[in-house]
Short mmCIF file of C-alpha atoms in Angstrom, two decimals:
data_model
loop_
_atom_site.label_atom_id
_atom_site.label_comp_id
_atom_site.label_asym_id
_atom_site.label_seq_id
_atom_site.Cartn_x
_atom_site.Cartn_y
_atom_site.Cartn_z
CA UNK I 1183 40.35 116.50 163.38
CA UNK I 1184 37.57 115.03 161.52
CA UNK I 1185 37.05 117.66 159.52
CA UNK I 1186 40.42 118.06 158.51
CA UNK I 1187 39.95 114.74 156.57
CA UNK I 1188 37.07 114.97 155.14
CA UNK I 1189 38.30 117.72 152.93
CA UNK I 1190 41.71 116.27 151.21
CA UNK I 1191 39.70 114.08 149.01
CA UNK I 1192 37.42 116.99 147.53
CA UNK I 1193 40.48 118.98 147.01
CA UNK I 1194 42.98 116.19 145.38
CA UNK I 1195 39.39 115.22 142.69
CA UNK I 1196 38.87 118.72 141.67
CA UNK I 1197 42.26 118.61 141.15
CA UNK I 1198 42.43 116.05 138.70
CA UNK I 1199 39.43 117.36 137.14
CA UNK I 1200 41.11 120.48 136.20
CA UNK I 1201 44.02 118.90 134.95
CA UNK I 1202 41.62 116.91 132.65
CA UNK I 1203 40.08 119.15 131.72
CA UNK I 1204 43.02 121.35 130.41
CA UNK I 1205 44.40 117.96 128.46
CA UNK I 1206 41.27 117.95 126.78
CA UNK I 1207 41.33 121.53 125.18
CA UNK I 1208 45.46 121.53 124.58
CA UNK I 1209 44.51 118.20 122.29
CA UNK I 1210 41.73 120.00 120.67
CA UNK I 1211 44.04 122.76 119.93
CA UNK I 1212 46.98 120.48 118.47
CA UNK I 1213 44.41 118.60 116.47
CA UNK I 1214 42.72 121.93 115.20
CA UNK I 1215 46.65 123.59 114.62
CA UNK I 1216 47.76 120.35 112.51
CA UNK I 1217 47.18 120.57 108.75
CA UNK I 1218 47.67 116.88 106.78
CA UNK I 1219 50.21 116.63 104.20
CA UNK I 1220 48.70 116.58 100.86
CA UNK I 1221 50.42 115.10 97.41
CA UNK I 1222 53.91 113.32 97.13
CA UNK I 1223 57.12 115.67 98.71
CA UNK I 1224 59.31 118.18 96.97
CA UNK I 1225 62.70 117.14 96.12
CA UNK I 1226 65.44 119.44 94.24
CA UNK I 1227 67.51 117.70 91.70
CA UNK I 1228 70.21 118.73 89.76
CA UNK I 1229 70.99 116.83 85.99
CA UNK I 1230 74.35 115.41 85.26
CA UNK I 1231 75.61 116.16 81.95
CA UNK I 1232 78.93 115.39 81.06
CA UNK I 1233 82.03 117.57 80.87
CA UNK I 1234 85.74 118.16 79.99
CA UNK I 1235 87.53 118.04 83.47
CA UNK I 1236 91.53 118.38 84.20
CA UNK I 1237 92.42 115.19 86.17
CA UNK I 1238 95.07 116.59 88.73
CA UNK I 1239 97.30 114.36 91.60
CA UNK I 1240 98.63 116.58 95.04
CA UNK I 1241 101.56 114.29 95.72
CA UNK I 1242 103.99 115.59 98.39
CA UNK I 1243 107.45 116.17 98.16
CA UNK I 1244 110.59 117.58 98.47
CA UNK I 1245 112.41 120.38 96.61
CA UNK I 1246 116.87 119.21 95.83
CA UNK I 1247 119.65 120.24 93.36
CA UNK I 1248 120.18 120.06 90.11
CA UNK I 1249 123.52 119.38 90.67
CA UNK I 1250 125.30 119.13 93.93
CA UNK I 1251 129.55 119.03 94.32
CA UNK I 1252 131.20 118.79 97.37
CA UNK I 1253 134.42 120.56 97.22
CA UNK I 1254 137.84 118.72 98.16
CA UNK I 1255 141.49 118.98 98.04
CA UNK I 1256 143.55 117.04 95.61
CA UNK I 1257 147.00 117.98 97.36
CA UNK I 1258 147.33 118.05 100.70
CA UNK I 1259 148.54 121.55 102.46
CA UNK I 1260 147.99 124.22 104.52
CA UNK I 1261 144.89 126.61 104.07
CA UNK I 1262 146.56 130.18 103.14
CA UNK I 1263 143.22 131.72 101.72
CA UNK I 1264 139.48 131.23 101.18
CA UNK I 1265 138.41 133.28 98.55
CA UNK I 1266 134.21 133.13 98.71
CA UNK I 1267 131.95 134.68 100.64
CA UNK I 1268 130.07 131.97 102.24
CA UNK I 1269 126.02 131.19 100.62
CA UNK I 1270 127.54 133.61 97.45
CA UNK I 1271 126.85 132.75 93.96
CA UNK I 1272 129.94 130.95 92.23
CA UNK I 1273 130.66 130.41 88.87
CA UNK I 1274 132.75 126.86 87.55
CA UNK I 1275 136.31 127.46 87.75
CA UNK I 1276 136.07 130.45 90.73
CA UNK I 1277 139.02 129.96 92.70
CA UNK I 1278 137.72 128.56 96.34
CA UNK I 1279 140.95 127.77 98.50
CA UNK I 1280 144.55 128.34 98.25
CA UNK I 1281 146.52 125.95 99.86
CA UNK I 1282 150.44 126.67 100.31
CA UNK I 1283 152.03 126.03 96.72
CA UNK I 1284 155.71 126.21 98.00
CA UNK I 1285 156.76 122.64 98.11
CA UNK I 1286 154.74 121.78 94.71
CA UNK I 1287 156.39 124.79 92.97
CA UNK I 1288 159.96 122.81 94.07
CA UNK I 1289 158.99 119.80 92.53
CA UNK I 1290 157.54 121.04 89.80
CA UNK I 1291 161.05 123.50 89.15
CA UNK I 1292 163.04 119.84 90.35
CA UNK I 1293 160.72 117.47 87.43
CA UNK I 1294 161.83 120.73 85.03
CA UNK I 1295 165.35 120.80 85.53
CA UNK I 1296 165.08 116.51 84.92
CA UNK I 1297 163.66 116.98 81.67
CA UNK I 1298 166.21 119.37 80.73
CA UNK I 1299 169.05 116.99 81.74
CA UNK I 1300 167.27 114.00 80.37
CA UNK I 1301 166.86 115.99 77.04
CA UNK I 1302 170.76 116.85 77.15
CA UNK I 1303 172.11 113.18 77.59
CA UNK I 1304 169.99 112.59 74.39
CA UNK I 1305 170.86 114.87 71.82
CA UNK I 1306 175.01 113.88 72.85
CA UNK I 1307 174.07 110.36 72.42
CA UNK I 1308 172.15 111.05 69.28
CA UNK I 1309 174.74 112.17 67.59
CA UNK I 1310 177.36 109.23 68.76
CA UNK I 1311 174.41 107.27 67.13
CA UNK I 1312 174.63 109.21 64.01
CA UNK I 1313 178.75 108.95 63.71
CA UNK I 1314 178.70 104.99 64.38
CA UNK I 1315 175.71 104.86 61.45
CA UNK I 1316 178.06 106.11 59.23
CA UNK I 1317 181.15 104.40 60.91
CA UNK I 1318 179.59 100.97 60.69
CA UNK I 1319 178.77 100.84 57.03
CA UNK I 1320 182.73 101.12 55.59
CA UNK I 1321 183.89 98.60 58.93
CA UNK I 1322 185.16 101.22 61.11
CA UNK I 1323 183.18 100.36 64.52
CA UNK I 1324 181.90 96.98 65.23
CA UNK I 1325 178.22 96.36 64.95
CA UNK I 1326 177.74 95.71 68.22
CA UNK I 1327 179.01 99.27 69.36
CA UNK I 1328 176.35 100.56 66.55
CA UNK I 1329 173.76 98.46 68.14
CA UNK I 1330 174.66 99.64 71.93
CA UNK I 1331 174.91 103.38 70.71
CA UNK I 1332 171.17 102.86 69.51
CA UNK I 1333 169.81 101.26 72.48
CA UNK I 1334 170.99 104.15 74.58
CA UNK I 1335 169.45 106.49 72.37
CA UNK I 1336 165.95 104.73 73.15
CA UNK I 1337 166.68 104.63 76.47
CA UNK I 1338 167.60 107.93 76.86
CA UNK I 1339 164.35 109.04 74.48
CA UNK I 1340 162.03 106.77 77.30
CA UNK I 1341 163.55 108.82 80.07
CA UNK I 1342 162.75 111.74 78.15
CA UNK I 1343 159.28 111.02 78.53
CA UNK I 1344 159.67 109.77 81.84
CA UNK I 1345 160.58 113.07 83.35
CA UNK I 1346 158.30 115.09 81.11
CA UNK I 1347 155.52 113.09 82.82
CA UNK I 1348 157.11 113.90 86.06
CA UNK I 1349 156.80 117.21 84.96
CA UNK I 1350 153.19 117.24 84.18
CA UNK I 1351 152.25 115.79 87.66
CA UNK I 1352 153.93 118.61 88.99
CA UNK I 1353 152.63 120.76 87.17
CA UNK I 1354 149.04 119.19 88.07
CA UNK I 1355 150.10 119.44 91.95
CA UNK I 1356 150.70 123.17 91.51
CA UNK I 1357 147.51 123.71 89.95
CA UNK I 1358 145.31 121.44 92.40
CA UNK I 1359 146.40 124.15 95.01
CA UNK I 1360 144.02 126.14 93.65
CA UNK I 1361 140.89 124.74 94.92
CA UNK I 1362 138.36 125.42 92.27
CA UNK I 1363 134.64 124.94 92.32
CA UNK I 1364 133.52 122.35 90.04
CA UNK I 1365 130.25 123.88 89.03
CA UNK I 1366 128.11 126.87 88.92
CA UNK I 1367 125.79 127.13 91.82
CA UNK I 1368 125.64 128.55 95.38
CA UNK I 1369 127.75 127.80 97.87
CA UNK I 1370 127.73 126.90 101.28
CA UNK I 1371 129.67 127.32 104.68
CA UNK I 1372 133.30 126.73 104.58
CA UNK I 1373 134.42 123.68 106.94
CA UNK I 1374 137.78 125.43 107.42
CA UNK I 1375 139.45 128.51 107.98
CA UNK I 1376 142.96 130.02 106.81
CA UNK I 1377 145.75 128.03 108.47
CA UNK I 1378 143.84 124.63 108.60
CA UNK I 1379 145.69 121.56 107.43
CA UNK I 1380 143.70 120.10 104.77
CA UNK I 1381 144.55 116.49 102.98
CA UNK I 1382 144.09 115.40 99.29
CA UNK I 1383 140.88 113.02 98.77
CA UNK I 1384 139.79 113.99 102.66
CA UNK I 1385 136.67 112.52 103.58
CA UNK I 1386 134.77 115.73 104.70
CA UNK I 1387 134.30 117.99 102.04
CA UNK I 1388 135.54 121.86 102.25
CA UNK I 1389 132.26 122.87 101.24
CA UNK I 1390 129.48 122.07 99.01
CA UNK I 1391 128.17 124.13 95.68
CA UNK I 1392 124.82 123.52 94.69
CA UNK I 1393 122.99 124.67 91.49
CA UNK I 1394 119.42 125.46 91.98
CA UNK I 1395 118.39 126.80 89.01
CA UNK I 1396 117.02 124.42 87.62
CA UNK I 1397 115.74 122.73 91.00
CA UNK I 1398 114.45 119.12 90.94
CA UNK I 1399 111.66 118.00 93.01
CA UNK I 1400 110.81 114.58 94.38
CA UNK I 1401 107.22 113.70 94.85
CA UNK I 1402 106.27 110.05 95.66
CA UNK I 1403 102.80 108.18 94.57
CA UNK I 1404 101.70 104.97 95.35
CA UNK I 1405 102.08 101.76 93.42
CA UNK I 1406 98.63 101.08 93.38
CA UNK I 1407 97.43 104.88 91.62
CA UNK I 1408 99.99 104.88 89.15
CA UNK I 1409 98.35 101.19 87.83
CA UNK I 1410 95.33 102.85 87.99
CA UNK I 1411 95.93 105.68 86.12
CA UNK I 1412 97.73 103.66 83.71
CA UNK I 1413 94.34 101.24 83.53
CA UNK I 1414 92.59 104.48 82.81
CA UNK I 1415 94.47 105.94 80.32
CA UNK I 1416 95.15 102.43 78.33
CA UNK I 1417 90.92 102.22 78.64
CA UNK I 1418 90.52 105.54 76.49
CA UNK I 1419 88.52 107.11 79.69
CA UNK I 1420 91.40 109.96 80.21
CA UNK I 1421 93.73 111.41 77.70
CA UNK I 1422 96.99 113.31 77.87
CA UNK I 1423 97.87 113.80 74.32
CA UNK I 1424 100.95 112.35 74.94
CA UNK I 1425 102.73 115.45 76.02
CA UNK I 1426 105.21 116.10 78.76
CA UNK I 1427 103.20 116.19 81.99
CA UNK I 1428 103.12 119.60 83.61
CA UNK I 1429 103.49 120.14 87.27
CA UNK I 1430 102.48 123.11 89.56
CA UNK I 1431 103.71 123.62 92.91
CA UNK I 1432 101.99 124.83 96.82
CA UNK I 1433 104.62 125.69 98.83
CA UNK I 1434 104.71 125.26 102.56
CA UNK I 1435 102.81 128.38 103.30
CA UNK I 1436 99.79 127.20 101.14
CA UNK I 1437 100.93 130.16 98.36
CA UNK I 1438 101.00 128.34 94.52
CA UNK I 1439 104.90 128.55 92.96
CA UNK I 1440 104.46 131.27 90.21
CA UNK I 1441 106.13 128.76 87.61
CA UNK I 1442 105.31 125.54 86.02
CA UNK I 1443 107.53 122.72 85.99
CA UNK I 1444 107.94 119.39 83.82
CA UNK I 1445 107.80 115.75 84.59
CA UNK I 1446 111.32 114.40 84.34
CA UNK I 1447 110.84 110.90 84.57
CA UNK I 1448 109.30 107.97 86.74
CA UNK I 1449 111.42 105.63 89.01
CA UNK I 1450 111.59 102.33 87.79
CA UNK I 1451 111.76 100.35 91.46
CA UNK I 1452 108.75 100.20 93.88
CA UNK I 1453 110.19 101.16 97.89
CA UNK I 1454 109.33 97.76 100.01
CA UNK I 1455 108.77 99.92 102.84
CA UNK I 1456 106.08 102.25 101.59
CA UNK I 1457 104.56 101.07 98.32
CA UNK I 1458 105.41 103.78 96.72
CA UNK I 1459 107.58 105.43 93.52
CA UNK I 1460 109.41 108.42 93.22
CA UNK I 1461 108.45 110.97 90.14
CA UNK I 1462 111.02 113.86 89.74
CA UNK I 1463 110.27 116.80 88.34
CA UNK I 1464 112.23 120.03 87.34
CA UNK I 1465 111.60 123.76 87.86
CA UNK I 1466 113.24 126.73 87.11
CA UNK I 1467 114.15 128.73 90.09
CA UNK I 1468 115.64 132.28 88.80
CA UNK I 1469 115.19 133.94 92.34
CA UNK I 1470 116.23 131.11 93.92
CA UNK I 1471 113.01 131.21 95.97
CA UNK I 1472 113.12 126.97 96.28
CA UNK I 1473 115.93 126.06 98.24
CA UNK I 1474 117.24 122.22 98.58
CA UNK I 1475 114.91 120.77 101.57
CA UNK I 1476 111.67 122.22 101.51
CA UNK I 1477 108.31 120.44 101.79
CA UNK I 1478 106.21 120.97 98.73
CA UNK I 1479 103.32 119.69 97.12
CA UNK I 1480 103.38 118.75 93.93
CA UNK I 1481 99.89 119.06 91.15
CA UNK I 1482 100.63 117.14 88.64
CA UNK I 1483 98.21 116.88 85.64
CA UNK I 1484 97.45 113.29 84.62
CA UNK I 1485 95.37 114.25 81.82
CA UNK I 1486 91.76 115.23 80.68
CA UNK I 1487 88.28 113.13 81.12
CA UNK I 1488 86.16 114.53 78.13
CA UNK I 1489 83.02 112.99 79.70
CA UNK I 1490 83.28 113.39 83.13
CA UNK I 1491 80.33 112.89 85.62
CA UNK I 1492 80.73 115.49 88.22
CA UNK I 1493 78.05 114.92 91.22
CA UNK I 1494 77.20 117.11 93.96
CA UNK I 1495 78.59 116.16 97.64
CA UNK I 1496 75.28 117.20 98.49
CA UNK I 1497 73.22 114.10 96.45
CA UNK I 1498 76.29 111.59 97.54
CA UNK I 1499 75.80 109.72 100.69
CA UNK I 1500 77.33 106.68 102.12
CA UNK I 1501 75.59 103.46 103.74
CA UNK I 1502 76.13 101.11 106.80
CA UNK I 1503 79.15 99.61 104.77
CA UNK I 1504 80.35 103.33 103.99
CA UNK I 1505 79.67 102.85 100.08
CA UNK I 1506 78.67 105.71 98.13
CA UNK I 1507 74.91 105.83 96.89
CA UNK I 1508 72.56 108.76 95.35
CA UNK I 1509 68.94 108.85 94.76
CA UNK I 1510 68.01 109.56 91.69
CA UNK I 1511 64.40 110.51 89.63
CA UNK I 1512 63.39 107.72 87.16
CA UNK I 1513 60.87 108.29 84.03
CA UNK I 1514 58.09 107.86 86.14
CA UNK I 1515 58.69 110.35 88.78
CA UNK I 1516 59.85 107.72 91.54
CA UNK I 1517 63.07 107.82 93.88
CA UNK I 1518 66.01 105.05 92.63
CA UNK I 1519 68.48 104.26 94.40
CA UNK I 1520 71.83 103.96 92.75
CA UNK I 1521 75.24 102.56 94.32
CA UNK I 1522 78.22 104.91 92.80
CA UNK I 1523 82.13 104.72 92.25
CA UNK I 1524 84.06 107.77 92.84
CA UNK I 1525 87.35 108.63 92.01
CA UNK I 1526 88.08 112.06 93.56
CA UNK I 1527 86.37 115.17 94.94
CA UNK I 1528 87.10 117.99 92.20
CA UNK I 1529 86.01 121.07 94.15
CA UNK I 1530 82.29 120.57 95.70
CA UNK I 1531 81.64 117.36 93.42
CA UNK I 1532 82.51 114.16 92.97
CA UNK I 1533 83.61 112.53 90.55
CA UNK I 1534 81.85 109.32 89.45
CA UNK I 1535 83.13 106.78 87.70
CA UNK I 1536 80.15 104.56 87.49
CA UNK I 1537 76.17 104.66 88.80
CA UNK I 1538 75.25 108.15 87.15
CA UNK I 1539 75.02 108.53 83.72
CA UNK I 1540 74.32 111.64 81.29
CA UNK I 1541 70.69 113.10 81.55
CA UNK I 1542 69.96 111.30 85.51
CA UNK I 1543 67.84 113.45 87.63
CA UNK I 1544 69.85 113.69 90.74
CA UNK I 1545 68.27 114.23 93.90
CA UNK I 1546 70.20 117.23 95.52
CA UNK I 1547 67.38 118.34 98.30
CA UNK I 1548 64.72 116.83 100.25
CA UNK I 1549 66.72 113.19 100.84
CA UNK I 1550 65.52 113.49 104.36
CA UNK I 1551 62.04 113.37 102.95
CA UNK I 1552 61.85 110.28 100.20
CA UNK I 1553 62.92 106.86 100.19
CA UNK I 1554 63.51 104.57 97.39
CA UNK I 1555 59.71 103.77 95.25
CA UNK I 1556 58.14 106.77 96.55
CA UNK I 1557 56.54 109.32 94.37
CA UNK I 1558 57.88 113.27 94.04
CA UNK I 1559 57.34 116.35 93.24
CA UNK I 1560 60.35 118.03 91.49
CA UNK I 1561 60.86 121.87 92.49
CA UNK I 1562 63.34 124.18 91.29
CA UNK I 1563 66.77 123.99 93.49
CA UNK I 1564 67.66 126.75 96.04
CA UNK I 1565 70.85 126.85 95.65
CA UNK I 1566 72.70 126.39 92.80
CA UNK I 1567 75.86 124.00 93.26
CA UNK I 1568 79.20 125.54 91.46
CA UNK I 1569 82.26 124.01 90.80
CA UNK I 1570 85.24 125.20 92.73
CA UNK I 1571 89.12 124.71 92.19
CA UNK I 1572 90.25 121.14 91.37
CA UNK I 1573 91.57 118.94 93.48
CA UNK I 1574 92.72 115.50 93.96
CA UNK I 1575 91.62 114.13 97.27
CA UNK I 1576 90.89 110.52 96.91
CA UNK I 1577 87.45 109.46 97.82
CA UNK I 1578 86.39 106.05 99.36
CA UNK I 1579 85.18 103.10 96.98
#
């Protein structure tokens, strides 16, 4: 038993011994394996020179008629035929409905027959007029009975005209039972069948037509950009040439419209609810492929910065407060640190408003490495940043 415990302590200090030992060497060999960093680090930069860039807006929207009619009666009736084929092309004037003429024909052959008989009484009591003109002048007839002979003559003339504009309304009645369309456009689903009891100025309509070529389409922007862009483009920075905007469309499958549209005009009242304003624009739609409804999105060009400072996303970064700042290479060789104001991204870039100007030496690799004051060694960049497609995502300020 003695033995026994006389020989743990030998074995527990050669123990730590060895493992000594081994600490000793591995630091040798990670002291010997280490090689000191000589001379200030290597950055990349990239130098901003300024450009001509299109200054595009993605607003969202949605696509509606040029013009939009919803078909009613103007005599009421019963439905004998519809004579479209439902979501057909139809043409102003195309015959839509025809509602039983029978008891508008009557009238109309009744208000005929009372301008005929109206017409009659005159021309008998024209010509008592006539006799009692001549009658009156050598004492044969009294001038009274002259007087009342030409006083039923105008009578008889008003009721003339009274039953010829009897006439006319039935005439009107006869044609209104020929439900027309009111423009050119495609229509809709019928409301009613053949043998449906239809009233004049009903509140539902019988169907709608709606022209979609031209199509107009809606977009909305906020109060706030549209002072800013006109801020910009009163302060000389952007100019449109004062030409009609032009508008492109995505559609709702991401695919671009084939054809460009117009800016039509900008709504003159800000919505309470959202801050925004609502910009119309028009396309033309020959294949109909932009139906009333559909979610768009709308790039509208705002104009052209001539000397625009594009920076890459890969020299931007953002602080503890989220600003934008870049690190730049002075004169000397030393990092700066400059606080930026972007507008948008415009593919990989962004563009900046204020902090960069023409000729700075953007850091664009190596951030990780520098800080601002230290000395570095410029090296030429990897990987060249292009510019891709523009865009108009709003950055933060």
């Amino acid at each position: 038993m003695q033995n026994k415990f006389k020989i743990v302590p030998v074995v527990i200090v050669c123990t730590l011994t060895g493992c000594l030992m081994l600490m000793t060497g591995c630091g040798k060999q990670s002291s010997a394996g280490a090689k000191p960093q000589s001379g200030p680090p290597e950055v990349a930069v990239e130098i901003m020179k300024p450009q001509a860039v299109s200054i595009v807006s993605e607003l969202p929207g949605r696509t509606c008629p040029y013009l939009v009619a919803e078909v009613r009666p103007q005599v009421g009736g019963i439905i004998q035929k519809r004579l479209f084929t439902e979501g057909s092309d139809v043409k102003a004037g195309d015959v839509l409905y025809q509602i039983d003429p029978a008891t508008y024909q009557a009238a109309f052959a009744s208000a005929k027959a009372a301008v005929s008989k109206a017409e009659a009484s005159v021309w008998s009591i024209r010509l008592k007029t006539q006799r009692h003109a001549e009658l009156v002048k050598i004492k044969a007839v009294s001038q009274q009975d002259y007087d009342d002979s030409v006083g039923a003559l105008k009578q008889g003339e008003a009721d003339v005209e009274a039953t010829k504009a009897a006439l006319e309304t039935a005439r009107i009645n006869v044609a209104y039972t020929r439900v027309t369309s009111p423009i050119s456009g495609r229509i809709g689903r019928s409301a009613v069948t053949v043998g449906a009891l239809v009233t004049a100025s009903q509140g539902s309509p019988l169907s709608t037509v709606q022209q979609l070529d031209p199509i107009y389409v809606d977009v909305t922007q906020s109060s706030a950009e549209l002072l800013k862009l006109k801020e910009i483009l009163s302060g000389g920075k952007l100019k449109n040439g004062g030409k009609q905007a032009k508008v492109r469309l995505l559609l709702e499958d991401g695919k671009q419209y084939p054809l460009e549209g117009t800016l039509e005009f900008s709504d003159v009242t800000v919505d309470q609810s959202t801050g925004s304003i609502t910009l119309r624009a028009v396309f033309p739609n020959p294949n109909n492929v932009l139906l009333p409804g559909m979610y768009v999105r709308a790039v509208l060009e705002e104009g052209v910065n001539e000397r625009a400072i594009l920076a890459p996303q890969s020299g931007v970064t953002r602080d503890m407060r989220g600003k934008p700042t870049a690190l730049v290479v002075d004169g000397s060789d030393k990092v700066e640190q400059r606080f930026l104001k972007v507008d948008r991204s415009i593919g990989d870039k962004w563009l900046v408003s204020e902090g960069l100007n023409p000729g700075d030496r953007l850091i664009v690799e190596g951030l990780q490495k520098v800080k601002p004051g230290s000395p570095v060694k410029i090296v030429q960049l990897d990987t060249p940043v292009t510019v891709g497609a523009t865009s108009s995502a709003d950055a933060g300020k």
